[in-house]
CSV table of C-alpha atoms in Angstrom, one decimal:
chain,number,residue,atom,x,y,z
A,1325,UNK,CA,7.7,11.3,-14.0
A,1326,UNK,CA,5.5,14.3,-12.8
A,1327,UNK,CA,2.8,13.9,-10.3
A,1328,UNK,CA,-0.7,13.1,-11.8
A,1329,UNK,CA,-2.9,15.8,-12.2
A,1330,UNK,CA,-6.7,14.9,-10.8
A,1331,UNK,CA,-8.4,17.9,-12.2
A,1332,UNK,CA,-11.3,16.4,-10.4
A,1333,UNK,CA,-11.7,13.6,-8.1
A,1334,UNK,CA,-14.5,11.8,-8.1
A,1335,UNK,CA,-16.7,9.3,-5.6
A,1336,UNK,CA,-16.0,6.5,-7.7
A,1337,UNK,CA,-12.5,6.8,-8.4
A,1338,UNK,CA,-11.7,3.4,-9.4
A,1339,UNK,CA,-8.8,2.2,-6.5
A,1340,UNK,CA,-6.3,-1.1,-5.9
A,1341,UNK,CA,-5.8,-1.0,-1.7
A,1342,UNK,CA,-3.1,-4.1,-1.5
A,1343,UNK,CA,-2.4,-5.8,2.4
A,1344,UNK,CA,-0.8,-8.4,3.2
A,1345,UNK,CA,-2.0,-11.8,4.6
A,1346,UNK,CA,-0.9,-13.4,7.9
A,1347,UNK,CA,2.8,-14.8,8.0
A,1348,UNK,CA,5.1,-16.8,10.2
A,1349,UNK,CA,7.7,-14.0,10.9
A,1350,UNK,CA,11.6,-15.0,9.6
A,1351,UNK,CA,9.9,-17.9,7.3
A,1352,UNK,CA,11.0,-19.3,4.5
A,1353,UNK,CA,7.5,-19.5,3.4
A,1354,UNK,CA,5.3,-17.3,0.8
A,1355,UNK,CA,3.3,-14.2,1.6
A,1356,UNK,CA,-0.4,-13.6,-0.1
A,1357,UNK,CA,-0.7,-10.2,-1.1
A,1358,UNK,CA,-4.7,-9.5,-1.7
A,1359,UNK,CA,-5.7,-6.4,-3.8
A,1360,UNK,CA,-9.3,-4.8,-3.4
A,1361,UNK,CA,-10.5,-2.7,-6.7
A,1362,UNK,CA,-12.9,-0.4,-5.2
A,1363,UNK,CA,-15.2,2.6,-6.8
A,1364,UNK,CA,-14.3,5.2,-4.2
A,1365,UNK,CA,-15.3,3.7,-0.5
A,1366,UNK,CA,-18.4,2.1,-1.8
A,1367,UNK,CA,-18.5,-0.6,-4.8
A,1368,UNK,CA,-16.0,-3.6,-4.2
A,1369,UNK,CA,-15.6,-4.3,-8.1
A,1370,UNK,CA,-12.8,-7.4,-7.9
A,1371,UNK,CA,-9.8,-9.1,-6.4
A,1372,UNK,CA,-6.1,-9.3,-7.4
A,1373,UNK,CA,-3.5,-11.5,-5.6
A,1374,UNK,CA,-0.1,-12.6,-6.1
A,1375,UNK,CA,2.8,-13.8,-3.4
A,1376,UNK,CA,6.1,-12.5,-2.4
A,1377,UNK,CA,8.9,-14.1,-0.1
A,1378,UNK,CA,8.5,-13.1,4.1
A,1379,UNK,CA,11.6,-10.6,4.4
A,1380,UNK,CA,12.2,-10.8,0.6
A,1381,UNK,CA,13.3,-8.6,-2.4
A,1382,UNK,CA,10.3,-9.1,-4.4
A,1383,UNK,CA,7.3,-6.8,-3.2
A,1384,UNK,CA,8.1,-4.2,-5.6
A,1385,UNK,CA,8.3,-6.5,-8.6
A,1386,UNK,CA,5.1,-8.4,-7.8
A,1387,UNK,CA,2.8,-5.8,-7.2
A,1388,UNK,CA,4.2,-3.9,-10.5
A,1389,UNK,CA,3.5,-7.5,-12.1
A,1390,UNK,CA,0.1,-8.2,-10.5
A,1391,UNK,CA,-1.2,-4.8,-11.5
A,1392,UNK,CA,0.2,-4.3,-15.0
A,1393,UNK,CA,-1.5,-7.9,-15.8
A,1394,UNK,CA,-5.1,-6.9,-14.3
A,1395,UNK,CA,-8.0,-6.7,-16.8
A,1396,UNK,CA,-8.6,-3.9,-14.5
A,1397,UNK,CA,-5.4,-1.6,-15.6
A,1398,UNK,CA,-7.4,0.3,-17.8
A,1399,UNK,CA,-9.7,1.6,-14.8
A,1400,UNK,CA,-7.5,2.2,-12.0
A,1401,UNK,CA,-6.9,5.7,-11.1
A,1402,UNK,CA,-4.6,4.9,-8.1
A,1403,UNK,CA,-3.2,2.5,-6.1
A,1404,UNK,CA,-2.9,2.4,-1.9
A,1405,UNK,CA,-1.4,0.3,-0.4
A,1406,UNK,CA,-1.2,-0.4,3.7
A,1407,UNK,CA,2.3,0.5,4.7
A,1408,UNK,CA,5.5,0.2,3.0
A,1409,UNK,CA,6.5,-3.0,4.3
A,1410,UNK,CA,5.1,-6.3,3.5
A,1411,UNK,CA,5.8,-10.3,4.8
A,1412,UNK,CA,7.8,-8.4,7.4
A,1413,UNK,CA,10.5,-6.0,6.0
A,1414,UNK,CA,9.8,-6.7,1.8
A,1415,UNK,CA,9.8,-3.1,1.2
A,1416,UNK,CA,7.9,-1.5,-1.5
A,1417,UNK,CA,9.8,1.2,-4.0
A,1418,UNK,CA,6.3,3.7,-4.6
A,1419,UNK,CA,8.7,5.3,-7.2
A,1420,UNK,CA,9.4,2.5,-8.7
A,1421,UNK,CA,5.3,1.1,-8.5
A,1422,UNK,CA,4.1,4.5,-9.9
A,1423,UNK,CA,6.8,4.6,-12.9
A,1424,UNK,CA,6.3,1.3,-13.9
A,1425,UNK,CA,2.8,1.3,-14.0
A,1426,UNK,CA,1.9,4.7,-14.6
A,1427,UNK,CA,-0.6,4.9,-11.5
A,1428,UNK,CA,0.1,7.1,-8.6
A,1429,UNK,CA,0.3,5.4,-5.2
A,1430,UNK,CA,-0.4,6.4,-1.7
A,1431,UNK,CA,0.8,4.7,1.7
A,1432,UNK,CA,-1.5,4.9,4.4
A,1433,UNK,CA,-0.9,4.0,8.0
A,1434,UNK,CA,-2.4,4.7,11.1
A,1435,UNK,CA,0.6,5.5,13.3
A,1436,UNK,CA,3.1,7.9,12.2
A,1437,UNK,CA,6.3,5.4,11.6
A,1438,UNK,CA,9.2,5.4,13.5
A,1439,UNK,CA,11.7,5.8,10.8
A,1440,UNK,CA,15.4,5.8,13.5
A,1441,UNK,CA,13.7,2.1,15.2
A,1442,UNK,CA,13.0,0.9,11.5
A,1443,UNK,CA,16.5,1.6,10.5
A,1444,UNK,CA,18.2,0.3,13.5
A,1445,UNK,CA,16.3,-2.9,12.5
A,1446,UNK,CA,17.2,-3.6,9.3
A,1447,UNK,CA,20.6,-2.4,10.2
A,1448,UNK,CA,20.7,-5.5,12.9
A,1449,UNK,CA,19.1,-7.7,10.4
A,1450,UNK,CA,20.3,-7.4,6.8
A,1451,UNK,CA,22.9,-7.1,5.3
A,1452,UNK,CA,21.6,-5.7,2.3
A,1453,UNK,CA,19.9,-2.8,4.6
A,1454,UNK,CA,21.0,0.2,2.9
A,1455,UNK,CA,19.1,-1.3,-0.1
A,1456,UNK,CA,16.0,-1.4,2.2
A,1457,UNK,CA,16.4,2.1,3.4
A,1458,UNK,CA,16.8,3.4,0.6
A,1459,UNK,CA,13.8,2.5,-1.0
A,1460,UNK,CA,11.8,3.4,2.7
A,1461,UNK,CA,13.7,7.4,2.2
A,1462,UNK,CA,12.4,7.2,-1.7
A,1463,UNK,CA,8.7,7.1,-0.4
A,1464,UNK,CA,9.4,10.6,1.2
A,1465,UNK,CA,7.3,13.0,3.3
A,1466,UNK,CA,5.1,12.1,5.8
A,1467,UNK,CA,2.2,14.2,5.8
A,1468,UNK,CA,-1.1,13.1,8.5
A,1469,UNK,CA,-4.8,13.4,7.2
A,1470,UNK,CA,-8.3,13.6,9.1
A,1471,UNK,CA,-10.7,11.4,8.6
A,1472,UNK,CA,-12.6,9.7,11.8
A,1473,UNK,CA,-9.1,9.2,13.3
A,1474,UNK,CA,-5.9,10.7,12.2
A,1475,UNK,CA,-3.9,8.9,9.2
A,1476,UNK,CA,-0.5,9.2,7.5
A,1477,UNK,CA,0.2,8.8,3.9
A,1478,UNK,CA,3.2,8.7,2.0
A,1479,UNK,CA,2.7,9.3,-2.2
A,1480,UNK,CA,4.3,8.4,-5.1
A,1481,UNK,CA,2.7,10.2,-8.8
A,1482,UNK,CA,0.2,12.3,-6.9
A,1483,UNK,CA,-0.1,15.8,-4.9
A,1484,UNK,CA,-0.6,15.0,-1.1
A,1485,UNK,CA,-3.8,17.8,-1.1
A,1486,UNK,CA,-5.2,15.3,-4.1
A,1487,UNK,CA,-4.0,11.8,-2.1
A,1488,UNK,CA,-5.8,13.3,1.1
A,1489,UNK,CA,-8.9,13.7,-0.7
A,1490,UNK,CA,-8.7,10.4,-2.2
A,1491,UNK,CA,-8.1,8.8,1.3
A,1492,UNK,CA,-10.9,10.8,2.7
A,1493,UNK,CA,-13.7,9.7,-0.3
A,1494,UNK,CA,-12.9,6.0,0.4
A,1495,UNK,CA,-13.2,5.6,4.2
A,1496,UNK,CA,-16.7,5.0,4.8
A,1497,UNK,CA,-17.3,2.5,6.7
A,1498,UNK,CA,-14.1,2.5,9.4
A,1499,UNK,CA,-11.0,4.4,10.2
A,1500,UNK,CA,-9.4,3.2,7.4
A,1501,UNK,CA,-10.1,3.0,3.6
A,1502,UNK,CA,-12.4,0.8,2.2
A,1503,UNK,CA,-10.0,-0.8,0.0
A,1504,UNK,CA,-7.1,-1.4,2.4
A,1505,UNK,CA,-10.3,-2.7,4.8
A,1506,UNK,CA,-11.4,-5.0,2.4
A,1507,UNK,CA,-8.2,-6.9,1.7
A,1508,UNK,CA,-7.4,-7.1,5.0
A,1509,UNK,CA,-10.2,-8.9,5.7
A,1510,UNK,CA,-9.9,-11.0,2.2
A,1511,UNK,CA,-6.3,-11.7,3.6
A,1512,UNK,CA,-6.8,-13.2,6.6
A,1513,UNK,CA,-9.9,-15.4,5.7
A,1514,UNK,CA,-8.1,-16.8,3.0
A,1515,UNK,CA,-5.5,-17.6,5.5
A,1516,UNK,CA,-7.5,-18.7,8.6
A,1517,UNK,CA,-10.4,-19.7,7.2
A,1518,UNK,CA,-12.2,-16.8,8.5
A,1519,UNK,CA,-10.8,-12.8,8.8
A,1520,UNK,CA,-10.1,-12.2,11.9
A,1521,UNK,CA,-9.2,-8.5,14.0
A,1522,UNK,CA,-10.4,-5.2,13.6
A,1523,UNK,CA,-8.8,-3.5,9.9
């Protein structure tokens, strides 16, 4: 599929930011993924969850799932989502995301990753780790943005000059974007009974 073209990008660019929840690591136990819809950085306009296995297989099929069954499909522009890596090392395929759902997505971190550590840990922990790797390698370059501190993203379905702009319009209110802010802090209240930390 070729990239989607934004001839314009505007404030209220309807967004899905997805986090993860609080986990026990190496658990046999289910992860909550929380998704924010947001207009731009400003207008939190609903909440998506679904939950995937802690070191699973399945990140890539439930988000695909959880988005192409939202009531909100027909107004998302793009989805972001915080990291690549969810419940641990459940990696999700951005290629895959973006051709099964048709919406571009963009990664965005704050610390550029260490891709020779990650490798050397799913080399010393799965066996399956090429699989893993592979779909990390898919999500390819990793290009950093300025906003109030210095992000990375990763894309899937959209330019990075267009993803940058995105990630720009939606962080308002911290150093992150609004969405991925939001359910971060959905995530862990729903897990602790209040959020806790900084997002």
């Amino acid at each position: 599929m070729e990239n989607h073209n934004f001839r314009q990008i505007k404030s209220e660019i309807r967004i899905l930011g997805i986090d993860d929840a609080p986990f026990t690591p190496r658990s046999s136990e289910d992860v909550l993924l929380v998704g924010t819809v947001f207009r731009g950085g400003q207008w939190l306009d609903g909440v998506l969850t679904t939950r995937i296995k802690v070191d699973g297989l399945d990140a890539t099929e439930k988000i695909i799932e959880m988005v192409n069954r939202s009531r909100h499909m027909d107004q998302l522009r793009v989805i972001m989502l915080d990291g690549l890596t969810f419940g641990g090392f459940n990696v999700a395929d951005i290629t895959e995301i973006f051709r099964e759902t048709g919406l571009p997505v963009i990664v965005v971190v704050r610390r550029h990753p260490d891709l020779e550590r990650i490798k050397r840990a799913l080399m010393h922990r799965f066996p399956d780790w090429r699989l893993r790797w592979a779909m990390i390698k898919r999500a390819g370059r990793i290009h950093p943005v300025e906003v109030r501190d210095t992000l990375y993203i990763q894309t899937a379905g959209v330019d990075p000059e267009d993803a940058a702009e995105i990630v720009r319009i939606s962080t308002t209110r911290s150093s992150l974007p609004e969405p991925l802010r939001a359910a971060h802090l959905i995530a862990s209240g729903v897990v602790f009974g209040e959020s806790r930390g900084g997002a």
